[in-house]
């Protein structure tokens, strides 16, 4: 009897436990941040951090209907809430949101981090350190750099997703296999780039553009992701454009698919590689260190606008021409990286990994040695097929 | 009443999480400080040290089958010497148990319940362990057996999902951190491996006496394998960033690429962590109360369970103040007294027993 009574008594505190705790937070009390934008700006003559959030409005996250629009479709309540805050330190700028937002700031579902040029040029290590240290942000947050003023970005309207952060995330995730215009870079890669000697960070660039200008409407702007921002240690030094980015990804071994075109008989031929393999080698010749890139591309001739039976000899000469075209483009990009003084390609890290004894010498003043390193590119383009089942449609006169 | 005997598998299940429970949380941080790229080498040294100790412990258990360590160590070393060393070991056990409890509670406090007082979390964590320990070796071993397999399977599944993010070049150059750094990095792990000597307390409960050596060795091989895989993944995925993570395993799980149907795997880490450390805490507490009761010549360990847990709860608040302090302590001071105690005590008893020809 006593035992039973004791057991019952023991159940009471256990029952009290599930009924509540110190840290109860209902989901509708959370401000679900989707993207954080870091910048710097002058506020009352002192330079301060500007932190902007793109968030999902909690009350509307269920997507409730607020009325019927003229076309009869259900218009949805504004899904997105955008706000900026200023502070001398990041923590203070972050905390200031609490005086405006009636919800708890919740970063665990954040997916995008955007760095403004102002902060990127001065150095991103403080921002990265803050984010790595913050207990709820994830290292899988994609990092983007924005060149222009962010006011356009904050005004831009997502075209497919509920909020802009979701739109950027989807672009990054889906278009990666469609063409080498960009490759996502996340907080882990950026932080490693800041910390590791001989490996600099890089991140894709986000731009806004007005899609409706031609139509004369004052509609919002849309976002695109294109090009790559290169850093030196933690400072932004320059950008690669879309074409250079394709070469950059090939050199990094991150390429999926891309297009090269050449002129043949005054007509453009485009070649789309669907397979790319990048091998890097180090060779020491007469005390001179050479880095050799061996890149193999396999793909199809996608567009041919003239009639030809494409004989073996012709394919061979096309392959040669394409190889030359590709290696020139690749070398140009390598030189561009060298000019900017950013080792985002990780040449130093390659030397460290393969030839540690040489790296011991080089690491002391790597940034002055890096532009002098001989980098050779050896491209092997293979045309596996013509992708043409029939004769191309060519106007009568040209035949 | 028939005394319950544990099987070899249950012993392995108990010892695996006893060592792995907090090793998976704190060792990567300590190793990363000294040898970030060659962390796996420190895990190999950890295994070698642990297997060495396992052989001593196994030999000791085989020499004194079905007899309690506390009793025969007094017989071998002399009553006073034996009592003194056992007492030193129990003080060590109590102190270390405080860290373990604080570490688990601190993790929950930081990541899940930031506003809850840490004492409340510690009390809740201790309750199941107290219950199991009070019940005795049967409950403890069966719990460990049940927990062992699912947790291991989950851990390896999580690693499988990280394979796309592995960058093997992060591991190069091999031995680039230098031998001195690798040895320095493996000192605290070696102290951790010393916990395999708990087998001498559990061996009398084994159903097959006189065949003990293989169980601690198997345990160490399993832990060592897990440790090497862990360290390889931390470095391959995070590179030098692993030095800046206060809980690399948690960061790693949070880094898994979200899929369409499962977006977050954090909860799996919390589950493994809680289950594994429940085993760890229970084994520590059980050996503490068992050792203390045998030292004082009591018939049962039960009366000591609740008071020990209460004392632990009260003193833990004064043992540790901050995670950084704990890491610094584990890195510098902890191995200094732990390695001599955990490796020295069984080795000394075995050596003296061999010289004095006591069986």
XYZ file of C-alpha atoms in Angstrom:
758
model
C 0.000 0.000 0.000
C 2.766 2.380 0.988
C 4.643 1.440 -2.183
C 1.632 2.214 -4.328
C 1.176 5.550 -2.648
C 4.832 6.380 -3.206
C 4.596 5.411 -6.846
C 1.575 7.646 -7.278
C 3.397 10.467 -5.567
C 6.305 9.996 -7.941
C 4.017 10.271 -10.934
C 2.853 13.760 -9.971
C 6.169 15.572 -10.621
C 6.566 13.674 -13.874
C 3.130 14.838 -14.968
C 4.095 18.392 -14.157
C 7.073 18.239 -16.485
C 5.252 17.974 -19.819
C 2.773 20.690 -18.939
C 5.249 23.450 -19.555
C 8.794 24.568 -19.306
C 10.884 27.694 -19.091
C 11.558 27.758 -22.784
C 8.164 27.259 -24.289
C 7.995 28.996 -27.670
C 5.048 28.511 -29.931
C 5.754 28.417 -33.624
C 3.546 31.439 -34.281
C 5.732 33.460 -31.916
C 8.796 32.926 -34.075
C 10.124 35.309 -36.672
C 11.335 32.819 -39.270
C 14.278 34.555 -40.873
C 14.939 33.351 -44.415
C 17.815 35.598 -45.402
C 20.148 37.944 -43.558
C 21.868 40.796 -45.355
C 24.976 42.346 -43.841
C 26.184 45.763 -44.825
C 27.805 48.882 -43.481
C 26.547 52.406 -43.672
C 27.094 55.789 -42.128
C 24.630 56.656 -39.428
C 25.168 60.027 -37.774
C 28.757 60.162 -39.009
C 29.842 56.849 -37.584
C 30.151 53.702 -39.584
C 27.701 51.119 -38.373
C 26.682 47.624 -39.330
C 23.412 47.305 -41.120
C 21.630 43.999 -40.731
C 18.547 43.324 -42.833
C 16.194 40.393 -42.555
C 13.954 38.851 -45.151
C 11.431 36.869 -43.173
C 8.247 34.936 -43.535
C 5.376 36.732 -41.897
C 4.275 34.292 -39.247
C 0.575 35.132 -39.304
C 0.343 34.522 -43.008
C 2.534 31.490 -43.237
C -0.570 29.386 -43.468
C -1.364 31.223 -46.669
C -4.837 32.370 -45.665
C -7.025 34.103 -48.204
C -7.707 37.782 -47.726
C -10.194 38.290 -50.493
C -10.892 37.636 -54.095
C -9.187 39.766 -56.684
C -10.814 40.831 -59.923
C -9.632 37.859 -61.913
C -11.269 35.629 -59.389
C -8.012 34.201 -58.073
C -7.390 34.247 -54.383
C -4.974 36.979 -53.406
C -2.715 36.091 -50.575
C -1.690 38.239 -47.701
C 1.793 39.685 -47.888
C 4.044 36.773 -47.034
C 7.258 38.636 -46.685
C 8.475 41.044 -44.064
C 11.651 42.990 -44.677
C 13.397 45.193 -42.166
C 16.812 46.663 -41.479
C 18.520 47.588 -38.269
C 21.709 49.472 -37.451
C 24.226 49.039 -34.694
C 27.900 49.556 -33.903
C 28.283 45.811 -33.394
C 26.536 42.950 -35.126
C 24.997 41.668 -31.935
C 23.472 45.041 -31.171
C 22.125 45.466 -34.697
C 20.607 41.994 -34.424
C 19.045 42.575 -31.016
C 17.463 45.839 -32.102
C 14.998 43.879 -34.200
C 13.313 42.911 -30.986
C 12.056 46.449 -30.424
C 10.251 46.326 -33.729
C 9.237 42.736 -34.138
C 6.688 41.214 -31.777
C 8.173 37.770 -32.498
C 11.291 35.974 -31.382
C 14.086 36.129 -33.932
C 14.688 32.575 -35.096
C 17.717 31.912 -37.271
C 17.728 28.112 -37.367
C 15.746 28.067 -40.617
C 17.784 30.775 -42.276
C 19.061 29.685 -45.687
C 20.696 32.665 -47.352
C 23.319 35.140 -46.212
C 23.943 38.145 -48.434
C 27.030 40.297 -48.029
C 26.920 43.833 -49.330
C 29.923 45.138 -51.187
C 30.533 47.700 -48.446
C 31.112 45.043 -45.821
C 32.757 42.560 -48.192
C 35.453 45.033 -49.201
C 36.324 45.875 -45.619
C 36.474 42.254 -44.531
C 33.892 39.623 -43.760
C 35.672 37.819 -40.956
C 33.634 39.581 -38.246
C 30.367 38.643 -39.919
C 31.447 35.049 -40.526
C 32.714 34.681 -36.984
C 29.444 36.052 -35.650
C 27.422 33.607 -37.747
C 29.552 30.573 -36.915
C 29.364 31.477 -33.249
C 25.613 32.105 -33.213
C 24.198 28.897 -31.896
C 21.227 28.541 -34.211
C 22.600 29.429 -37.644
C 23.735 26.551 -39.801
C 26.930 26.202 -41.760
C 24.845 25.143 -44.752
C 23.621 28.736 -45.237
C 24.371 29.810 -48.779
C 26.409 32.986 -49.083
C 25.876 35.568 -51.823
C 27.482 38.904 -52.553
C 25.553 41.899 -53.841
C 27.283 44.674 -55.779
C 24.577 47.296 -55.848
C 22.596 49.054 -53.159
C 20.309 46.681 -51.329
C 17.229 48.895 -51.505
C 16.414 47.411 -54.926
C 16.870 43.912 -53.593
C 14.618 44.547 -50.611
C 11.920 45.939 -52.903
C 12.128 43.109 -55.387
C 9.260 40.703 -55.429
C 9.689 36.955 -55.518
C 8.238 35.563 -58.704
C 7.843 31.903 -57.841
C 8.299 31.388 -54.128
C 6.653 32.928 -51.100
C 9.600 34.988 -50.016
C 12.710 36.275 -51.703
C 14.964 34.062 -49.612
C 13.146 30.987 -50.876
C 13.451 32.238 -54.433
C 17.211 32.740 -54.152
C 17.590 29.368 -52.480
C 15.647 27.617 -55.233
C 17.635 29.327 -57.968
C 20.852 28.220 -56.289
C 19.693 24.651 -55.830
C 17.937 23.948 -59.130
C 19.946 25.791 -61.725
C 23.186 24.228 -60.560
C 22.797 21.314 -62.950
C 21.486 23.413 -65.827
C 24.501 25.510 -66.686
C 27.660 26.723 -65.055
C 26.562 30.259 -64.360
C 27.147 29.985 -60.653
C 27.800 27.466 -57.946
C 26.548 27.893 -54.400
C 29.092 28.599 -51.728
C 28.135 28.172 -48.106
C 29.279 29.471 -44.758
C 31.519 26.436 -44.263
C 33.400 27.056 -47.529
C 33.705 30.781 -46.831
C 34.947 30.256 -43.279
C 37.447 27.630 -44.408
C 38.656 30.032 -47.080
C 39.248 32.739 -44.497
C 41.129 30.365 -42.212
C 43.141 28.264 -44.648
C 46.353 29.604 -46.136
C 46.475 29.187 -49.892
C 42.720 28.925 -50.330
C 40.618 32.055 -50.609
C 36.829 32.283 -50.358
C 34.485 32.888 -53.247
C 30.746 33.378 -53.512
C 28.180 33.852 -56.261
C 26.816 37.304 -56.974
C 23.177 38.305 -56.830
C 21.837 41.110 -59.025
C 18.476 42.712 -59.488
C 17.089 43.866 -62.785
C 13.842 45.326 -63.905
C 11.907 42.861 -65.965
C 8.996 45.146 -66.621
C 10.744 48.304 -67.715
C 9.920 47.675 -71.344
C 6.287 47.251 -70.490
C 6.321 50.661 -68.861
C 4.975 49.365 -65.589
C 6.509 50.308 -62.303
C 6.618 46.767 -61.120
C 9.211 45.399 -58.746
C 12.574 44.105 -59.735
C 13.587 40.500 -60.098
C 16.688 38.742 -58.940
C 19.270 36.769 -60.874
C 22.375 35.022 -59.674
C 25.323 35.307 -61.981
C 29.065 35.670 -61.723
C 31.410 35.076 -58.840
C 32.900 37.343 -56.210
C 36.510 36.626 -55.322
C 38.049 37.334 -51.967
C 41.586 37.669 -50.757
C 41.661 36.377 -47.193
C 38.425 38.013 -46.004
C 38.325 41.021 -48.323
C 36.441 41.246 -51.602
C 38.871 42.007 -54.432
C 36.823 41.633 -57.572
C 34.305 39.783 -59.657
C 34.286 37.197 -62.397
C 31.582 37.599 -65.007
C 29.323 34.792 -66.156
C 31.743 33.453 -68.757
C 34.705 33.571 -66.408
C 32.625 31.839 -63.783
C 32.136 28.895 -66.124
C 35.931 28.561 -66.457
C 36.366 29.082 -62.725
C 34.005 26.207 -61.935
C 35.793 23.967 -64.437
C 39.079 24.750 -62.738
C 37.588 24.133 -59.283
C 36.191 20.793 -60.438
C 32.657 21.932 -59.660
C 31.433 22.102 -63.243
C 28.260 20.360 -64.273
C 27.443 21.444 -67.760
C 28.240 24.428 -69.927
C 28.608 25.649 -73.465
C 31.546 26.639 -75.663
C 30.967 27.971 -79.111
C 33.363 28.420 -82.006
C 33.133 29.849 -85.450
C 33.504 27.411 -88.250
C 33.074 28.553 -91.865
C 31.539 31.743 -90.576
C 28.835 29.865 -88.668
C 28.578 29.380 -84.952
C 28.732 25.901 -83.535
C 27.892 25.328 -79.918
C 29.249 22.493 -77.925
C 27.719 21.521 -74.648
C 29.773 19.450 -72.246
C 27.843 17.211 -69.931
C 30.824 15.645 -68.246
C 33.881 17.405 -66.963
C 36.816 15.943 -65.113
C 39.506 18.117 -63.638
C 42.866 16.773 -62.520
C 45.551 18.954 -61.031
C 49.214 18.047 -61.053
C 52.312 19.623 -59.624
C 55.566 19.347 -61.508
C 58.953 20.677 -60.546
C 61.124 21.468 -63.552
C 64.579 23.002 -63.001
C 63.590 24.218 -59.569
C 60.496 25.838 -61.084
C 57.110 24.762 -59.808
C 54.428 24.212 -62.421
C 50.761 23.577 -61.872
C 49.136 21.558 -64.641
C 45.420 21.317 -65.110
C 44.194 18.336 -67.128
C 40.596 18.882 -68.046
C 38.564 16.352 -69.975
C 35.212 17.396 -71.385
C 32.677 15.110 -72.976
C 29.630 16.423 -74.699
C 27.564 16.976 -77.780
C 27.435 19.445 -80.603
C 24.197 21.107 -79.721
C 23.695 23.639 -82.445
C 25.038 23.381 -85.970
C 23.501 25.715 -88.513
C 25.152 24.577 -91.694
C 25.071 21.397 -93.602
C 27.881 18.969 -93.154
C 28.146 15.236 -92.818
C 30.600 15.804 -89.938
C 33.161 13.232 -90.898
C 35.735 11.873 -88.513
C 38.306 14.348 -89.762
C 35.914 17.200 -89.339
C 35.012 16.134 -85.809
C 38.707 15.887 -84.994
C 39.398 19.374 -86.204
C 36.355 20.669 -84.302
C 37.633 18.970 -81.162
C 41.013 20.614 -81.622
C 39.468 24.008 -82.226
C 37.260 23.633 -79.166
C 40.206 22.574 -77.027
C 42.103 25.688 -78.052
C 39.022 27.825 -77.422
C 38.525 26.309 -73.980
C 42.125 26.497 -72.885
C 42.403 30.159 -73.896
C 39.294 30.957 -71.905
C 40.564 28.980 -68.918
C 43.957 30.676 -68.998
C 42.307 34.078 -69.213
C 40.329 33.289 -66.086
C 43.421 32.073 -64.272
C 45.169 35.304 -65.168
C 42.167 37.288 -64.008
C 42.348 35.544 -60.619
C 46.061 36.294 -60.450
C 45.468 39.943 -61.375
C 42.916 40.292 -58.621
C 45.340 38.639 -56.214
C 42.827 36.087 -55.029
C 43.776 32.440 -54.691
C 40.205 31.219 -54.803
C 41.377 28.398 -57.055
C 43.283 26.979 -54.099
C 46.676 26.764 -55.819
C 48.497 27.359 -52.541
C 46.490 24.671 -50.804
C 47.328 22.268 -53.643
C 51.036 22.911 -53.131
C 50.589 22.509 -49.370
C 48.806 19.196 -49.817
C 51.125 17.671 -52.410
C 54.489 19.294 -51.752
C 54.542 20.385 -48.096
C 58.315 20.988 -48.132
C 57.987 23.570 -50.934
C 54.977 25.144 -49.269
C 57.031 25.829 -46.148
C 59.050 28.312 -48.221
C 56.139 29.689 -50.193
C 53.674 30.171 -47.370
C 55.723 32.998 -45.877
C 54.805 35.402 -48.667
C 52.354 33.453 -50.742
C 50.482 36.400 -52.215
C 53.614 37.764 -53.855
C 54.648 34.351 -55.203
C 51.177 33.342 -56.391
C 51.031 35.566 -59.524
C 54.416 34.168 -60.598
C 53.415 30.505 -60.436
C 53.277 28.872 -63.859
C 49.854 27.412 -64.478
C 49.265 25.354 -67.612
C 45.977 24.116 -68.898
C 45.598 21.042 -71.007
C 42.058 20.551 -72.278
C 40.820 17.467 -74.055
C 37.470 18.045 -75.663
C 35.601 14.967 -76.783
C 32.596 15.181 -79.052
C 30.607 12.110 -78.231
C 27.871 12.854 -80.703
C 26.377 15.501 -82.867
C 22.924 15.528 -81.268
C 21.627 15.888 -84.807
C 19.275 13.198 -85.990
C 18.602 14.877 -89.276
C 19.903 17.595 -91.535
C 19.667 21.054 -90.021
C 17.121 23.454 -91.431
C 19.183 25.704 -93.659
C 17.757 28.273 -96.097
C 17.964 27.299 -99.757
C 20.352 30.029 -100.818
C 23.147 29.091 -98.505
C 23.568 25.543 -99.739
C 18.253 -14.926 -4.919
C 20.116 -15.824 -8.086
C 22.639 -13.155 -8.932
C 22.162 -11.744 -12.462
C 25.016 -12.393 -14.865
C 25.717 -10.119 -17.788
C 26.763 -11.349 -21.206
C 29.817 -10.205 -23.157
C 27.646 -8.262 -25.590
C 26.057 -6.365 -22.743
C 29.473 -5.493 -21.353
C 30.525 -4.152 -24.745
C 27.304 -2.157 -25.018
C 27.892 -0.628 -21.607
C 31.553 0.192 -22.138
C 31.081 1.507 -25.678
C 28.855 4.389 -24.651
C 30.709 4.870 -21.379
C 33.702 6.005 -23.368
C 32.033 7.265 -26.537
C 29.305 9.256 -24.765
C 31.336 12.357 -24.070
C 34.313 11.422 -26.241
C 32.187 12.247 -29.254
C 31.478 15.704 -27.815
C 34.714 16.923 -26.311
C 37.600 14.955 -27.805
C 37.274 16.349 -31.359
C 37.555 19.864 -29.956
C 40.719 19.028 -27.997
C 42.315 17.054 -30.816
C 41.452 19.793 -33.296
C 43.330 22.363 -31.233
C 46.617 20.565 -31.710
C 46.380 18.504 -34.888
C 43.424 19.503 -37.065
C 44.485 17.724 -40.252
C 45.884 14.577 -38.667
C 43.174 14.186 -36.068
C 42.541 10.626 -37.191
C 46.092 9.709 -36.165
C 45.294 10.792 -32.615
C 42.276 8.478 -32.722
C 44.566 5.619 -33.767
C 46.898 6.308 -30.831
C 43.837 6.432 -28.573
C 42.872 2.941 -29.744
C 46.367 1.541 -29.270
C 46.536 2.908 -25.722
C 43.073 1.564 -24.953
C 43.883 -1.901 -26.287
C 47.075 -1.976 -24.214
C 45.094 -1.197 -21.091
C 42.418 -3.697 -22.104
C 45.031 -6.470 -22.075
C 46.077 -5.535 -18.522
C 42.489 -5.260 -17.353
C 41.543 -8.540 -19.004
C 44.521 -10.336 -17.486
C 43.589 -8.952 -14.084
C 39.999 -10.072 -14.411
C 41.111 -13.519 -15.533
C 43.472 -13.818 -12.605
C 40.729 -13.061 -10.088
C 37.551 -14.464 -11.635
C 34.268 -13.765 -9.811
C 35.993 -11.569 -7.290
C 35.541 -7.882 -6.687
C 38.339 -5.523 -7.598
C 37.912 -3.498 -4.425
C 38.376 -6.635 -2.325
C 41.288 -8.278 -4.102
C 43.218 -5.055 -4.640
C 43.284 -4.673 -0.842
C 44.462 -8.238 -0.540
C 47.217 -7.682 -3.107
C 48.409 -4.206 -2.102
C 47.712 -4.464 1.583
C 44.595 -3.168 3.306
C 45.625 0.437 3.793
C 47.375 0.934 0.469
C 44.502 -0.732 -1.340
C 41.875 1.326 0.492
C 43.771 4.542 -0.240
C 44.086 3.869 -3.968
C 40.460 2.801 -4.298
C 39.461 5.946 -2.457
C 41.562 8.052 -4.837
C 39.864 6.306 -7.738
C 36.416 6.974 -6.273
C 37.220 10.657 -5.814
C 38.364 10.778 -9.431
C 35.168 9.014 -10.494
C 32.952 11.452 -8.615
C 34.803 14.458 -9.976
C 34.725 13.196 -13.566
C 31.068 12.265 -13.246
C 30.448 15.916 -12.417
C 32.005 16.983 -15.736
C 30.018 14.427 -17.656
C 26.764 15.559 -16.133
C 27.627 19.207 -16.648
C 28.639 18.647 -20.263
C 25.402 16.958 -21.249
C 23.339 19.488 -19.339
C 25.273 22.377 -20.852
C 24.687 21.096 -24.364
C 20.947 20.846 -23.756
C 20.927 24.197 -22.072
C 22.719 25.941 -24.936
C 20.971 24.349 -27.836
C 17.497 23.513 -26.630
C 16.525 25.087 -23.330
C 18.512 28.312 -22.906
C 16.395 29.744 -20.122
C 15.975 26.642 -17.994
C 18.269 26.577 -14.959
C 21.011 24.067 -15.523
C 20.312 22.385 -12.174
C 16.842 21.462 -13.361
C 18.254 19.895 -16.519
C 20.870 17.993 -14.534
C 18.260 16.696 -12.127
C 16.113 15.416 -14.971
C 19.139 13.803 -16.629
C 20.140 12.109 -13.392
C 16.726 10.684 -12.525
C 16.695 7.747 -14.977
C 20.290 6.912 -14.145
C 19.501 6.837 -10.438
C 16.574 4.549 -11.093
C 18.637 2.162 -13.194
C 21.547 2.135 -10.780
C 19.236 1.521 -7.853
C 17.802 -1.446 -9.709
C 21.265 -2.858 -10.231
C 23.406 -4.408 -12.900
C 20.551 -6.215 -14.642
C 18.651 -3.055 -15.585
C 21.850 -1.266 -16.472
C 23.141 -3.965 -18.786
C 19.821 -4.494 -20.501
C 19.347 -0.782 -21.090
C 22.804 -0.559 -22.605
C 22.107 -3.539 -24.822
C 18.900 -2.011 -26.134
C 20.494 1.387 -26.729
C 23.715 0.124 -28.312
C 22.590 -1.044 -31.744
C 20.057 1.625 -32.795
C 22.362 4.480 -31.808
C 25.291 3.006 -33.742
C 23.142 2.459 -36.824
C 21.870 6.050 -36.672
C 25.389 7.451 -36.331
C 26.641 5.595 -39.390
C 23.558 6.533 -41.404
C 24.253 10.167 -40.589
C 27.831 9.779 -41.776
C 26.647 8.172 -45.008
C 24.558 11.251 -45.704
C 27.605 13.478 -45.313
C 29.659 11.703 -47.955
C 28.791 14.257 -50.709
C 30.391 16.996 -48.609
C 33.625 15.164 -47.938
C 36.686 16.882 -49.357
C 39.559 14.451 -48.969
C 42.140 17.080 -49.836
C 41.497 18.572 -46.398
C 43.334 15.583 -44.947
C 46.510 16.296 -46.900
C 49.389 16.536 -46.259
C 49.350 13.425 -44.109
C 51.311 13.978 -40.886
C 51.693 17.623 -41.855
C 50.861 18.732 -38.329
C 54.066 17.143 -37.065
C 54.590 14.189 -34.770
C 54.842 16.394 -31.666
C 51.413 17.903 -32.278
C 49.852 14.524 -32.974
C 51.203 13.096 -29.727
C 50.129 16.197 -27.852
C 46.653 15.837 -29.364
C 46.383 12.226 -28.258
C 47.152 12.798 -24.563
C 43.606 13.644 -23.483
C 42.098 10.882 -25.673
C 44.464 8.426 -23.962
C 43.102 9.545 -20.606
C 39.612 8.898 -21.982
C 40.615 5.433 -23.154
C 41.650 4.742 -19.542
C 37.966 4.430 -18.701
C 38.079 0.937 -20.212
C 39.523 -0.136 -16.829
C 35.957 0.025 -15.449
C 35.761 -3.500 -16.827
C 37.532 -4.747 -13.684
C 34.500 -3.662 -11.663
C 32.027 -5.221 -14.082
C 33.945 -8.436 -14.845
C 32.709 -10.308 -11.720
C 29.189 -10.074 -13.160
C 30.146 -11.744 -16.463
C 28.454 -15.047 -17.155
C 31.658 -16.619 -18.445
C 34.437 -16.025 -15.968
C 38.089 -16.331 -16.945
C 37.627 -15.271 -20.512
C 37.457 -11.519 -20.144
C 40.277 -10.160 -22.309
C 38.406 -10.169 -25.592
C 35.500 -7.978 -24.451
C 37.441 -4.802 -23.590
C 39.593 -5.319 -26.676
C 36.521 -5.599 -28.913
C 35.073 -2.497 -27.236
C 38.230 -0.507 -27.864
C 38.415 -1.611 -31.488
C 34.798 -0.553 -32.022
C 35.349 2.806 -30.353
C 38.636 3.311 -32.177
C 37.028 2.581 -35.519
C 34.211 5.004 -34.719
C 36.730 7.572 -33.528
C 38.845 7.398 -36.673
C 35.734 7.731 -38.858
C 34.530 10.679 -36.759
C 37.822 12.504 -36.968
C 38.155 11.839 -40.708
C 34.729 13.312 -41.323
C 35.249 16.365 -39.124
C 38.424 17.260 -40.985
C 37.243 16.290 -44.451
C 34.048 18.307 -44.154
C 35.142 21.298 -42.082
C 38.886 21.548 -42.722
C 40.460 24.064 -40.405
C 37.040 25.347 -39.375
C 36.754 22.346 -37.037
C 39.057 24.204 -34.663
C 36.390 26.842 -34.262
C 33.450 24.611 -33.548
C 32.534 24.047 -29.934
C 30.626 20.904 -30.786
C 31.867 19.502 -34.112
C 29.535 16.516 -34.102
C 26.468 18.725 -33.721
C 27.744 21.073 -36.447
C 28.323 18.071 -38.679
C 24.792 16.747 -38.246
C 23.382 20.200 -38.866
C 25.457 20.397 -42.054
C 23.759 17.405 -43.713
C 22.131 18.541 -46.941
C 18.390 18.809 -46.379
C 16.291 16.543 -48.556
C 12.721 17.009 -49.656
C 11.227 14.811 -46.956
C 13.703 15.149 -44.094
C 15.044 18.645 -43.629
C 16.642 18.534 -40.227
C 18.587 15.816 -38.509
C 19.406 17.713 -35.295
C 16.958 15.678 -33.296
C 18.823 12.469 -34.099
C 21.951 13.924 -32.579
C 20.086 14.943 -29.443
C 18.630 11.437 -29.207
C 21.979 9.704 -29.589
C 23.601 12.114 -27.206
C 20.983 11.654 -24.509
C 20.796 7.871 -24.822
C 24.547 7.392 -24.978
C 25.189 9.666 -22.071
C 22.437 8.058 -20.063
C 24.478 4.856 -20.343
C 27.667 6.710 -19.493
C 26.205 8.429 -16.466
C 24.603 5.229 -15.233
C 27.800 3.193 -15.534
C 29.788 5.902 -13.748
C 27.219 6.179 -10.985
C 26.897 2.418 -10.663
C 30.634 1.866 -10.353
C 30.851 4.719 -7.893
C 28.190 3.411 -5.537
C 29.355 -0.195 -6.028
C 32.964 0.706 -5.254
C 31.974 2.816 -2.275
C 29.711 0.143 -0.813
C 32.384 -2.525 -1.213
C 35.004 -0.246 0.284
C 32.809 0.275 3.317
C 31.894 -3.376 3.481
C 28.210 -2.884 2.833
C 26.020 -5.717 1.565
C 24.172 -3.660 -1.059
C 24.918 -0.570 -3.068
C 21.304 0.582 -2.980
C 21.303 2.854 0.090
C 24.123 4.880 -1.427
C 22.477 5.576 -4.790
C 20.222 8.494 -3.978
C 22.630 10.285 -1.601
C 25.444 9.991 -4.148
C 23.256 11.414 -6.895
C 22.147 14.273 -4.659
C 25.749 15.027 -3.688
C 26.702 14.969 -7.348
C 23.927 17.360 -8.286
C 24.957 19.799 -5.579
C 28.682 19.674 -6.213
C 28.563 19.810 -10.019
C 27.606 23.466 -9.815
C 30.908 24.188 -8.134
C 33.040 21.930 -10.323
C 32.639 23.688 -13.673
C 31.898 27.261 -14.618
C 32.165 27.564 -18.365
C 32.715 25.345 -21.397
C 36.011 27.063 -22.206
C 37.284 26.466 -18.728
C 36.310 22.815 -19.000
C 38.044 22.420 -22.360
C 41.219 24.034 -21.030
C 41.091 21.835 -17.947
C 40.538 18.650 -19.957
C 43.357 19.626 -22.270
C 46.004 20.397 -19.680
C 45.315 19.195 -16.146
C 42.946 16.269 -16.518
C 45.318 13.806 -18.275
C 48.084 14.538 -15.759
C 46.341 12.674 -12.959
C 43.924 10.550 -14.976
C 46.484 8.585 -16.987
C 48.559 7.541 -13.932
C 45.431 6.618 -11.993
C 43.458 4.721 -14.626
C 46.402 2.978 -16.279
C 48.519 2.719 -13.141
C 46.005 1.248 -10.715
C 45.172 -1.985 -12.612
C 48.775 -2.308 -13.816
C 50.060 -1.970 -10.264
C 47.622 -4.513 -8.875
C 48.501 -6.982 -11.648
C 52.223 -6.444 -11.194
C 52.181 -6.848 -7.412
C 49.875 -9.866 -7.673
C 52.299 -11.471 -10.122
C 55.291 -10.753 -7.899
C 53.551 -11.912 -4.734
C 52.008 -14.829 -6.634
C 48.536 -14.119 -5.336
C 45.679 -15.750 -7.145
